[in-house]
mmCIF file with all atom_site columns, C-alpha atoms in Angstrom:
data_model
loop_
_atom_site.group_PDB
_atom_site.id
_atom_site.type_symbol
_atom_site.label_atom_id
_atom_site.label_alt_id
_atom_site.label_comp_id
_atom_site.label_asym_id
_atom_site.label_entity_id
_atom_site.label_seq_id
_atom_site.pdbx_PDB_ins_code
_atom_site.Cartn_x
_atom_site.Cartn_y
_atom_site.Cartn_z
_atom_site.occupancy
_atom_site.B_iso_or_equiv
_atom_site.pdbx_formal_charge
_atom_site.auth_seq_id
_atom_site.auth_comp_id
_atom_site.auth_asym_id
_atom_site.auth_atom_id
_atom_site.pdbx_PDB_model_num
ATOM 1   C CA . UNK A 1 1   ? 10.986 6.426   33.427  1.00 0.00 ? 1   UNK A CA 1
ATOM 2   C CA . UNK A 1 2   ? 12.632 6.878   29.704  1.00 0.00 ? 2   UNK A CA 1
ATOM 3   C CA . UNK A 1 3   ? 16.060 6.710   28.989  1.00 0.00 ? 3   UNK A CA 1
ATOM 4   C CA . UNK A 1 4   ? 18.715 9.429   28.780  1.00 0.00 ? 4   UNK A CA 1
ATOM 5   C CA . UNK A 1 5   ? 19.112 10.288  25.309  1.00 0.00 ? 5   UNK A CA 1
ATOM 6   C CA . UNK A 1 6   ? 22.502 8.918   25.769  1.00 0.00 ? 6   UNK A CA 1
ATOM 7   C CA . UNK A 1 7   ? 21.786 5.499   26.761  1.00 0.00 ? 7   UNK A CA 1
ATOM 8   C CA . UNK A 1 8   ? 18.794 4.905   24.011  1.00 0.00 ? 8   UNK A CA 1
ATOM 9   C CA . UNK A 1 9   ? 22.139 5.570   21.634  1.00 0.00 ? 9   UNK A CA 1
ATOM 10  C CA . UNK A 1 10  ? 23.980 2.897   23.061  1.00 0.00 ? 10  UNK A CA 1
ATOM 11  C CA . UNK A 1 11  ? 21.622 0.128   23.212  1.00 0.00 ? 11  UNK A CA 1
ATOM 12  C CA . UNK A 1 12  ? 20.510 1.108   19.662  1.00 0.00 ? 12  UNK A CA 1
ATOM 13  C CA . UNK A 1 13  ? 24.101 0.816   18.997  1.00 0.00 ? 13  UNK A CA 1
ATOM 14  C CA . UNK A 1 14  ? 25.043 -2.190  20.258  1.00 0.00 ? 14  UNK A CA 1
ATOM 15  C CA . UNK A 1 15  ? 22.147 -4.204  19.042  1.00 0.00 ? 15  UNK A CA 1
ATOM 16  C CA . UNK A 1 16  ? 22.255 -2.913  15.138  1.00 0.00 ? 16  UNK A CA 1
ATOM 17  C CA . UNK A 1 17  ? 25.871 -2.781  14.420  1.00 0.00 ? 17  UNK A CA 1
ATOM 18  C CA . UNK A 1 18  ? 26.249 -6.354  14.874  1.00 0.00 ? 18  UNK A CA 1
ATOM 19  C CA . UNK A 1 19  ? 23.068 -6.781  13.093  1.00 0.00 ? 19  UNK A CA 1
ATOM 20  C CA . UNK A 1 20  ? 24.238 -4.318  10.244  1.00 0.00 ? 20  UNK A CA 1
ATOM 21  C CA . UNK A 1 21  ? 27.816 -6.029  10.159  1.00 0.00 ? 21  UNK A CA 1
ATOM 22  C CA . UNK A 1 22  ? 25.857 -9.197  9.195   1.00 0.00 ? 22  UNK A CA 1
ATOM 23  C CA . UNK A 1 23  ? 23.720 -8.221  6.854   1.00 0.00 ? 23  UNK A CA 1
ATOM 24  C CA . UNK A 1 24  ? 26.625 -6.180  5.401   1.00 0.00 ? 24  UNK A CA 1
ATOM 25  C CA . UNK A 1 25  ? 28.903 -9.985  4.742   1.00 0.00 ? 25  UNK A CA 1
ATOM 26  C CA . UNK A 1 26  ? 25.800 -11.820 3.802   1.00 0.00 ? 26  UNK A CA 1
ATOM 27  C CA . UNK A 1 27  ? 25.340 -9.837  1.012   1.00 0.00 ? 27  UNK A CA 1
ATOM 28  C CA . UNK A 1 28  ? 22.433 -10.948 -1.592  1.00 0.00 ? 28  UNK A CA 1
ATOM 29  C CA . UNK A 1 29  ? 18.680 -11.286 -0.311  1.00 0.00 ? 29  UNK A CA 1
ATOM 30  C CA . UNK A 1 30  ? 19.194 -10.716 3.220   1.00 0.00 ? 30  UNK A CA 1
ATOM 31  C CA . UNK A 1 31  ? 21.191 -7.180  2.475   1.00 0.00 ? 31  UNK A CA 1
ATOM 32  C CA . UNK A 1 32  ? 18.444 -6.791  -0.282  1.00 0.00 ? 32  UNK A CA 1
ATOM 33  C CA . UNK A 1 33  ? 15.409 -6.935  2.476   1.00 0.00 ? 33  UNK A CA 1
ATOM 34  C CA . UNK A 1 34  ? 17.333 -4.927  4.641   1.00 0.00 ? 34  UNK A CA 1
ATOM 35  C CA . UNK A 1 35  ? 17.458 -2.165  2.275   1.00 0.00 ? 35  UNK A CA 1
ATOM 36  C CA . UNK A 1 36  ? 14.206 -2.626  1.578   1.00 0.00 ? 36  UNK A CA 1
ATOM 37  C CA . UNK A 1 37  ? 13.227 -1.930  4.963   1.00 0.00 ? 37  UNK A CA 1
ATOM 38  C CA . UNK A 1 38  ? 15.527 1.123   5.552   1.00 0.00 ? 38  UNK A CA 1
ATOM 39  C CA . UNK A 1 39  ? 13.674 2.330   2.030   1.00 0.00 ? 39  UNK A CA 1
ATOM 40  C CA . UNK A 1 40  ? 9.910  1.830   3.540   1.00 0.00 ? 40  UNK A CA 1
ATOM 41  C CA . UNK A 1 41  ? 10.622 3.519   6.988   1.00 0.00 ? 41  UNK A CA 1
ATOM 42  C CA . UNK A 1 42  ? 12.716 6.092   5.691   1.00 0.00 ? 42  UNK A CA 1
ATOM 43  C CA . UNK A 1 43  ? 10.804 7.275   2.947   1.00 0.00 ? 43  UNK A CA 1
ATOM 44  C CA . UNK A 1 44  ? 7.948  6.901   5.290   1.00 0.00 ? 44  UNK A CA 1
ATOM 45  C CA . UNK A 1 45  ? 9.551  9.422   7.826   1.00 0.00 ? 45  UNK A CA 1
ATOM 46  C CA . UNK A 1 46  ? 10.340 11.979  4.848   1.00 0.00 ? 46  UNK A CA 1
ATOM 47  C CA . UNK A 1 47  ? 6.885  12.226  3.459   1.00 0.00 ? 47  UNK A CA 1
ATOM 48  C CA . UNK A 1 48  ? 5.487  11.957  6.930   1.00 0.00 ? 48  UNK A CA 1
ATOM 49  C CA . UNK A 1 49  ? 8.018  15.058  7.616   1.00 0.00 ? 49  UNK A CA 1
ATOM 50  C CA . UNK A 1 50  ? 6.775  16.955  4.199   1.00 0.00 ? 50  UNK A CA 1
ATOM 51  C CA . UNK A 1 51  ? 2.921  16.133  5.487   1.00 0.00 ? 51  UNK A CA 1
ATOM 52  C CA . UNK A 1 52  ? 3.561  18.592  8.548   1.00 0.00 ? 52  UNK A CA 1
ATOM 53  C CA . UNK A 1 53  ? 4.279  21.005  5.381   1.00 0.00 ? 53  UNK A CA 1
ATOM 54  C CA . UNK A 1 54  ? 0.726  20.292  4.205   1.00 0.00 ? 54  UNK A CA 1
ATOM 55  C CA . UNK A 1 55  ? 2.525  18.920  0.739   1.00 0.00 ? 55  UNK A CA 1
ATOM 56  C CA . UNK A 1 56  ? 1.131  15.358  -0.446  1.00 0.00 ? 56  UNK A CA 1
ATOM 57  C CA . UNK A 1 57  ? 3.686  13.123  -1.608  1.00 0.00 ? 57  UNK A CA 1
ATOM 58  C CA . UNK A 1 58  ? 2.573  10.030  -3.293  1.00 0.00 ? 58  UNK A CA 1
ATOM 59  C CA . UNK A 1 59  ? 3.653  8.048   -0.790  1.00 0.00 ? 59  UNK A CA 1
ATOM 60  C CA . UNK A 1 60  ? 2.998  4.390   -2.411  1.00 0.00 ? 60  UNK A CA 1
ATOM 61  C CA . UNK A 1 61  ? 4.615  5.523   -5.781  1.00 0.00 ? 61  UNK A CA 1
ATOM 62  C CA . UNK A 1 62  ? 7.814  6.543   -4.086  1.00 0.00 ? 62  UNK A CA 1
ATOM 63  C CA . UNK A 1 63  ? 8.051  4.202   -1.625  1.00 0.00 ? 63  UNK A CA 1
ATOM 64  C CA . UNK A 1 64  ? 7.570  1.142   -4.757  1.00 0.00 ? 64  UNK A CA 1
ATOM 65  C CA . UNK A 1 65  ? 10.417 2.998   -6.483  1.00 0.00 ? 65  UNK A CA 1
ATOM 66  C CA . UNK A 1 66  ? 12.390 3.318   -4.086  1.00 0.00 ? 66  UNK A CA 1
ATOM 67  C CA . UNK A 1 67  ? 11.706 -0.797  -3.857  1.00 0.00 ? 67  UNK A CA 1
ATOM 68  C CA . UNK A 1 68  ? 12.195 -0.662  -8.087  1.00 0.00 ? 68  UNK A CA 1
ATOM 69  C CA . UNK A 1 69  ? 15.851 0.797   -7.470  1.00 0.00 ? 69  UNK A CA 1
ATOM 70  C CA . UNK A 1 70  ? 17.372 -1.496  -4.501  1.00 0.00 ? 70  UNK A CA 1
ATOM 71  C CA . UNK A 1 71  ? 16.172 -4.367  -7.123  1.00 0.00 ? 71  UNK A CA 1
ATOM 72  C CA . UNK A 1 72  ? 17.662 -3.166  -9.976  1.00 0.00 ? 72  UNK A CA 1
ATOM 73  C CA . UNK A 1 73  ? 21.118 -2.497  -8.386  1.00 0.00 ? 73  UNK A CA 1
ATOM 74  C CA . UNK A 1 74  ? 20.482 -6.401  -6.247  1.00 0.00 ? 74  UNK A CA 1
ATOM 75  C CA . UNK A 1 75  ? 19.857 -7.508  -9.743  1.00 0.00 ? 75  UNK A CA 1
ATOM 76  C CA . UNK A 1 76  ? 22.625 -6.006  -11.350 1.00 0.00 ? 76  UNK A CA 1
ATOM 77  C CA . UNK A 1 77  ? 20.208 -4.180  -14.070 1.00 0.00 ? 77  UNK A CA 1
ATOM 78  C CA . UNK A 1 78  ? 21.035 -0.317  -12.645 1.00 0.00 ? 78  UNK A CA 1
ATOM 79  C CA . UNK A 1 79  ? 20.745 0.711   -15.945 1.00 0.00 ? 79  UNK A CA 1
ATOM 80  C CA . UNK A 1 80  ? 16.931 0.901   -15.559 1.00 0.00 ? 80  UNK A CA 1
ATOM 81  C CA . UNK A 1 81  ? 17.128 3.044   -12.491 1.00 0.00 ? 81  UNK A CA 1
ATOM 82  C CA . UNK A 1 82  ? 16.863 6.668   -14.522 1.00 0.00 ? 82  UNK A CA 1
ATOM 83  C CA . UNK A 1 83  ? 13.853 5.107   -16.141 1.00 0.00 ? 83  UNK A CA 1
ATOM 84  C CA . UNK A 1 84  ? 12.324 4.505   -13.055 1.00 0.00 ? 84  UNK A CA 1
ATOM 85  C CA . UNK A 1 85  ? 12.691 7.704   -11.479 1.00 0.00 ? 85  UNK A CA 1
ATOM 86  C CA . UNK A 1 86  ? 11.332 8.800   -14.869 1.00 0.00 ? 86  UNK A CA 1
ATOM 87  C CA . UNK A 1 87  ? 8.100  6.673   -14.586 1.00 0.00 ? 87  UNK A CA 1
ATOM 88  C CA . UNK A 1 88  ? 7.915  7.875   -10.787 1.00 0.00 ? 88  UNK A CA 1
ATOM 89  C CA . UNK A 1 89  ? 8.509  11.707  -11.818 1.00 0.00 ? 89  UNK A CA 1
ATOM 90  C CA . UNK A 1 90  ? 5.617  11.349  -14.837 1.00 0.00 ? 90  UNK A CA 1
ATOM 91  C CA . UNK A 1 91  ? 3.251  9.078   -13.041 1.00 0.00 ? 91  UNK A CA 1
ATOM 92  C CA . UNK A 1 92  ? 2.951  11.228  -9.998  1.00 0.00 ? 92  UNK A CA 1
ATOM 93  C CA . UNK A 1 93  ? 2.691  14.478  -11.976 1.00 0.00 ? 93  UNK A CA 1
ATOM 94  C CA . UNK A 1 94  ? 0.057  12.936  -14.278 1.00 0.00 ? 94  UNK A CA 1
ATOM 95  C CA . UNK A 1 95  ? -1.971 11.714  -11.265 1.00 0.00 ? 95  UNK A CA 1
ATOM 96  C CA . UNK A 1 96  ? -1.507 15.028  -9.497  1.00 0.00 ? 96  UNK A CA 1
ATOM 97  C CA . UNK A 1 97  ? -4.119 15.925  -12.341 1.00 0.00 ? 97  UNK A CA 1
ATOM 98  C CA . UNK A 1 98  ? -6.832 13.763  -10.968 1.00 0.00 ? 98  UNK A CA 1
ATOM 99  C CA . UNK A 1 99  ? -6.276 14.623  -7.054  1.00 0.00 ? 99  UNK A CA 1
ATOM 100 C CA . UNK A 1 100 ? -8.967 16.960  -5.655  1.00 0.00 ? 100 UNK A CA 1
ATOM 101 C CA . UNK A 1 101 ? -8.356 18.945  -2.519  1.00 0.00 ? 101 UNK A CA 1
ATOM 102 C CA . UNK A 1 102 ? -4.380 19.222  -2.781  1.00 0.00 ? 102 UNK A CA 1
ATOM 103 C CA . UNK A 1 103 ? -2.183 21.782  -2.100  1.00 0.00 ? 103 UNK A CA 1
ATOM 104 C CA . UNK A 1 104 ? 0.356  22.287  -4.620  1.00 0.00 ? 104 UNK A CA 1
ATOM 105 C CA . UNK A 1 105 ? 0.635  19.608  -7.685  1.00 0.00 ? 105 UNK A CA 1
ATOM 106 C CA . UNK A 1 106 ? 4.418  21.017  -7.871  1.00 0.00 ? 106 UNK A CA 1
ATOM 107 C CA . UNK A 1 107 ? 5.304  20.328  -4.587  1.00 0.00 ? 107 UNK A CA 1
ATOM 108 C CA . UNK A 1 108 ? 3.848  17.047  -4.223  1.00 0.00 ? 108 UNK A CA 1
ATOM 109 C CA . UNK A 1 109 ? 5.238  15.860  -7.175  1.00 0.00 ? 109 UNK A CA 1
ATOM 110 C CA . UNK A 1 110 ? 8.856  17.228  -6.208  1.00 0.00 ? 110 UNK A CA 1
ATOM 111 C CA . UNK A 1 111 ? 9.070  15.829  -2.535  1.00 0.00 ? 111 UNK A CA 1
ATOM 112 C CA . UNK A 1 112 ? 7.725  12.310  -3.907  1.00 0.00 ? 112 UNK A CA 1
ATOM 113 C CA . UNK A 1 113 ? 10.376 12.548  -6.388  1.00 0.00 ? 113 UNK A CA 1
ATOM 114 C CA . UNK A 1 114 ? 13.041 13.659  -4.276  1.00 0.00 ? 114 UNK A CA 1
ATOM 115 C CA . UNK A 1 115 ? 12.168 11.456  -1.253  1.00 0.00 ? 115 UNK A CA 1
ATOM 116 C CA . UNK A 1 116 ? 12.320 8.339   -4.043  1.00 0.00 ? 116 UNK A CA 1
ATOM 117 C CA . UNK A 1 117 ? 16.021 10.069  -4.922  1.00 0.00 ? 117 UNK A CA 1
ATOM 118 C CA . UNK A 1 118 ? 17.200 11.086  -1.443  1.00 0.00 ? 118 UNK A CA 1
ATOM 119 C CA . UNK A 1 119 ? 16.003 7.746   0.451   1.00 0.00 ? 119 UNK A CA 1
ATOM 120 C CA . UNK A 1 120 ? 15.871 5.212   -2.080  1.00 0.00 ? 120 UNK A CA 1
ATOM 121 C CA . UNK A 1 121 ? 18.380 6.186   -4.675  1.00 0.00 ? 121 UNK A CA 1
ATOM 122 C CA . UNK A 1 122 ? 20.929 6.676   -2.118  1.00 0.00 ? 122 UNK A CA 1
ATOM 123 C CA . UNK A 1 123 ? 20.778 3.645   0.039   1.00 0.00 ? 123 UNK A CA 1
ATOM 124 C CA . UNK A 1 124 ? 20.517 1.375   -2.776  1.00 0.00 ? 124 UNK A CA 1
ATOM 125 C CA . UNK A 1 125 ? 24.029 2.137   -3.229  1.00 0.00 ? 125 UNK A CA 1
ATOM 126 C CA . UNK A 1 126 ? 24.923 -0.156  -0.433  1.00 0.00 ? 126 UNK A CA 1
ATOM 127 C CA . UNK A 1 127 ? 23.636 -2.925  -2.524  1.00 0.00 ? 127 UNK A CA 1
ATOM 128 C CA . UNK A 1 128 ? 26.127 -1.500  -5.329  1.00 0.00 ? 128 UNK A CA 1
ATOM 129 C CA . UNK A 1 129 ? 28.861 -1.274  -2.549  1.00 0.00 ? 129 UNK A CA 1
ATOM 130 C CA . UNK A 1 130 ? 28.614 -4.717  -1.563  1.00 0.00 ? 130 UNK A CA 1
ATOM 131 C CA . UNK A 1 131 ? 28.510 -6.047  -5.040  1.00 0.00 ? 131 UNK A CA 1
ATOM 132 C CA . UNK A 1 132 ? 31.795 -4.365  -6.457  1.00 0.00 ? 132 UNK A CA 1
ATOM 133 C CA . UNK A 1 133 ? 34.309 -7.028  -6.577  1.00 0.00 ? 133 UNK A CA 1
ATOM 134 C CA . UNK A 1 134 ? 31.344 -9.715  -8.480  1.00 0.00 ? 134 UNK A CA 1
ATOM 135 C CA . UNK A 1 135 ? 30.618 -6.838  -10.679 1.00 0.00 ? 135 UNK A CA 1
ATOM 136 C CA . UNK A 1 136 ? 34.672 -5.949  -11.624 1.00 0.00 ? 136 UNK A CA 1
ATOM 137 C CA . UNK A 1 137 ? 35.944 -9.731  -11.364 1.00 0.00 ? 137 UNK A CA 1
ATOM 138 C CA . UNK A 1 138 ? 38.556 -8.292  -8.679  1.00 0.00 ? 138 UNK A CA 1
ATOM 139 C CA . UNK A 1 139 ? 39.532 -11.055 -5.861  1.00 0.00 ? 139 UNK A CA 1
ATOM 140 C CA . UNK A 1 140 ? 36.559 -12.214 -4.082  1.00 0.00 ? 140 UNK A CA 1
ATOM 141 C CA . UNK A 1 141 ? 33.137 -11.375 -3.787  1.00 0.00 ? 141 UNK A CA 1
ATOM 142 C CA . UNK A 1 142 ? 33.666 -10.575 -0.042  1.00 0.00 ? 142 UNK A CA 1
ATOM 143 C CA . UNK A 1 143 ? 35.907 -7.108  -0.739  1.00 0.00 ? 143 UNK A CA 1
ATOM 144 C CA . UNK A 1 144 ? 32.382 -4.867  -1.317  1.00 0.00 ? 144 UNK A CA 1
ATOM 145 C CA . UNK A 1 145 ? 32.158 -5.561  2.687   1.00 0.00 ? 145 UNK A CA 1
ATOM 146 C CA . UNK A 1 146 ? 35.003 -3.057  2.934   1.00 0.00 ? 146 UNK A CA 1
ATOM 147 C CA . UNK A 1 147 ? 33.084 -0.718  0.919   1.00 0.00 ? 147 UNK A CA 1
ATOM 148 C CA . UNK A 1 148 ? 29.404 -1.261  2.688   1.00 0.00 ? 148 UNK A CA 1
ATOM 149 C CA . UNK A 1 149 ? 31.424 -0.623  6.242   1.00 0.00 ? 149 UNK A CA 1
ATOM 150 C CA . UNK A 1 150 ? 33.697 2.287   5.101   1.00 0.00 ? 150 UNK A CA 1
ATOM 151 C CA . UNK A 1 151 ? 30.253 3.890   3.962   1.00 0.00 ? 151 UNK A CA 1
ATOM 152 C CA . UNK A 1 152 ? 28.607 3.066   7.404   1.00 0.00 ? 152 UNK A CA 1
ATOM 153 C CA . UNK A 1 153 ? 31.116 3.311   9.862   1.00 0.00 ? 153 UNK A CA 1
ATOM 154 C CA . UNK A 1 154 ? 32.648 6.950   8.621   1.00 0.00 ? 154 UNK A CA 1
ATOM 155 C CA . UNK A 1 155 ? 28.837 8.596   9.373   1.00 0.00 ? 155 UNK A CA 1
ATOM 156 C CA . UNK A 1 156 ? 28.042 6.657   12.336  1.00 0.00 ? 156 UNK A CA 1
ATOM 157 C CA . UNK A 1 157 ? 31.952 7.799   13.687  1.00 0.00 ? 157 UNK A CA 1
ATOM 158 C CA . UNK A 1 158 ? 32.000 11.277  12.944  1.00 0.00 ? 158 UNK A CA 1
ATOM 159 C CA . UNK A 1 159 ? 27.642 11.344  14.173  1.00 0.00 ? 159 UNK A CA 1
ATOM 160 C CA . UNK A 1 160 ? 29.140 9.795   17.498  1.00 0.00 ? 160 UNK A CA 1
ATOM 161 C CA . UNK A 1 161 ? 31.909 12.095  17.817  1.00 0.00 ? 161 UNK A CA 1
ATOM 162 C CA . UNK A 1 162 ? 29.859 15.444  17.051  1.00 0.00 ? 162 UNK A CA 1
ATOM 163 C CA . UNK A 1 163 ? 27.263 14.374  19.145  1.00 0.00 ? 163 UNK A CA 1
ATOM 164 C CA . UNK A 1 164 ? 29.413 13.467  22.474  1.00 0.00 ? 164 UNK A CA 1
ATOM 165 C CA . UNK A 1 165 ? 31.305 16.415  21.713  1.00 0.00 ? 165 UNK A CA 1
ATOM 166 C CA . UNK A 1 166 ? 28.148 19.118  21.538  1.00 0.00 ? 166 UNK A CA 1
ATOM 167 C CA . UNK A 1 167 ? 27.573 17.490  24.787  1.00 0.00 ? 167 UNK A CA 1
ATOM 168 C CA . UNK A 1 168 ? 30.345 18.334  26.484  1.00 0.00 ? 168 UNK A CA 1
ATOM 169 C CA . UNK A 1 169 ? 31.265 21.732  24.964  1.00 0.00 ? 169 UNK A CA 1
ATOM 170 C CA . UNK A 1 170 ? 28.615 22.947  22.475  1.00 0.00 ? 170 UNK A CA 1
ATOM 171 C CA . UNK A 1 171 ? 27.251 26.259  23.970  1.00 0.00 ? 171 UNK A CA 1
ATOM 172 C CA . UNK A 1 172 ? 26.118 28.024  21.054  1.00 0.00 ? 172 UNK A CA 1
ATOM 173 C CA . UNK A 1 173 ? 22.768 26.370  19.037  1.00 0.00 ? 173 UNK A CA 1
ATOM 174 C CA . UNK A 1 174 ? 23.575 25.837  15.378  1.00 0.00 ? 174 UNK A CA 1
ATOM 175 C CA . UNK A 1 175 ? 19.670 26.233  13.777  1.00 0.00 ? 175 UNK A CA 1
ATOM 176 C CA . UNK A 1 176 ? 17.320 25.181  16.585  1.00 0.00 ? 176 UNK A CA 1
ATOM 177 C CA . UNK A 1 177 ? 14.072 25.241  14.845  1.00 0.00 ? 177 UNK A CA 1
ATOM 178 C CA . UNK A 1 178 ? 15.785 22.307  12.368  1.00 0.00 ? 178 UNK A CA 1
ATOM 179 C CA . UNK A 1 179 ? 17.643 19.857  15.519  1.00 0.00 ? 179 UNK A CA 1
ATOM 180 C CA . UNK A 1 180 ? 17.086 22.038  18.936  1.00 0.00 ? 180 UNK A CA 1
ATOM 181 C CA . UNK A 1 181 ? 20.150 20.241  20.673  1.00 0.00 ? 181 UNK A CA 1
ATOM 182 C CA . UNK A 1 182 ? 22.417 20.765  17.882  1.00 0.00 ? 182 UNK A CA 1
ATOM 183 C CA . UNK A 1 183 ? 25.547 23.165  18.390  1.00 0.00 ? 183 UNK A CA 1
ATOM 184 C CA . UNK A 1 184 ? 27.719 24.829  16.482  1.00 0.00 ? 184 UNK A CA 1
ATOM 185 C CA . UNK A 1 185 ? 30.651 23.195  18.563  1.00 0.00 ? 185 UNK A CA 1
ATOM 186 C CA . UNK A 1 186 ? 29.107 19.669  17.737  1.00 0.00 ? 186 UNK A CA 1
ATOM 187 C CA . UNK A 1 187 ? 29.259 20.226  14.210  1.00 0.00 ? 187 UNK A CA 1
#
């Protein structure tokens, strides 16, 4: 028998915070591979989304720089991040070239660019987040926590909040062919 929808939320909750809250004071490598693996699935998901679109992404090429980014900003080097989405944007359009039986060269090239950008780019930041204070010699190295959790905690809140709250008054449907339980009241 599957869960209510309510109660998979609240065991996926209460297992990853604490998880998340670690990784988000360890910092360094372990904050790095967690990244990482938020990139991989999550880029996954969007070009597996854009695939239902009969578009083809370039999966591996955005999902290694969307690996390129997170180590530049881990490394401190996030001056080389434009000029990987560069490389990314002219690699994939360039191979788009060789690619027989594709739909649109344009589109694939666009989503696998900005899947790289909207998944990879973003989510690095944590990485930036938690290294603010060692980058900007202010206090410790232990105040880009603050940061990682303010940037966390204020989606997961206000997620929580809309969602319980469509629950218990949301009548009218806000776009149901994007999120069919969505309301406008939960929004």
């Amino acid at each position: 028998v599957p869960l209510p929808n309510v109660w998979v939320r609240i065991i996926v909750g209460v297992t990853l915070i604490p998880v998340v809250l670690l990784l988000a004071w360890a910092g360094g490598l372990y904050l790095l591979l967690f990244v990482d693996l938020v990139i991989i699935l999550g880029l996954r998901e969007f070009y597996r989304m854009a695939a239902t679109k009969e578009i083809e992404p370039n999966q591996v090429l955005g999902m290694f720089g969307g690996i390129g980014i997170s180590l530049a900003a881990w490394g401190q080097q996030d001056q080389f991040i434009p000029g990987i989405i560069m490389v990314v944007l002219i690699v994939t359009a360039s191979a788009e070239i060789f690619r027989k039986n594709i739909g649109s060269p344009f589109l694939n090239t666009s989503v696998t660019v900005f899947g790289l950008l909207y998944v990879g780019w973003l989510i690095s930041h944590l990485i930036l987040l938690r290294q603010l204070p060692a980058r900007y010699g202010v206090l410790t190295d232990m105040n880009g926590v603050g940061a990682v959790l303010i940037a966390l905690m204020i989606p997961w809140v206000c997620d929580t909040a809309a969602y319980f709250s469509g629950q218990a008054i949301g009548k009218h449907k806000l776009i149901p062919r994007v999120s069919a339980g969505k309301t406008l009241e939960g929004a």
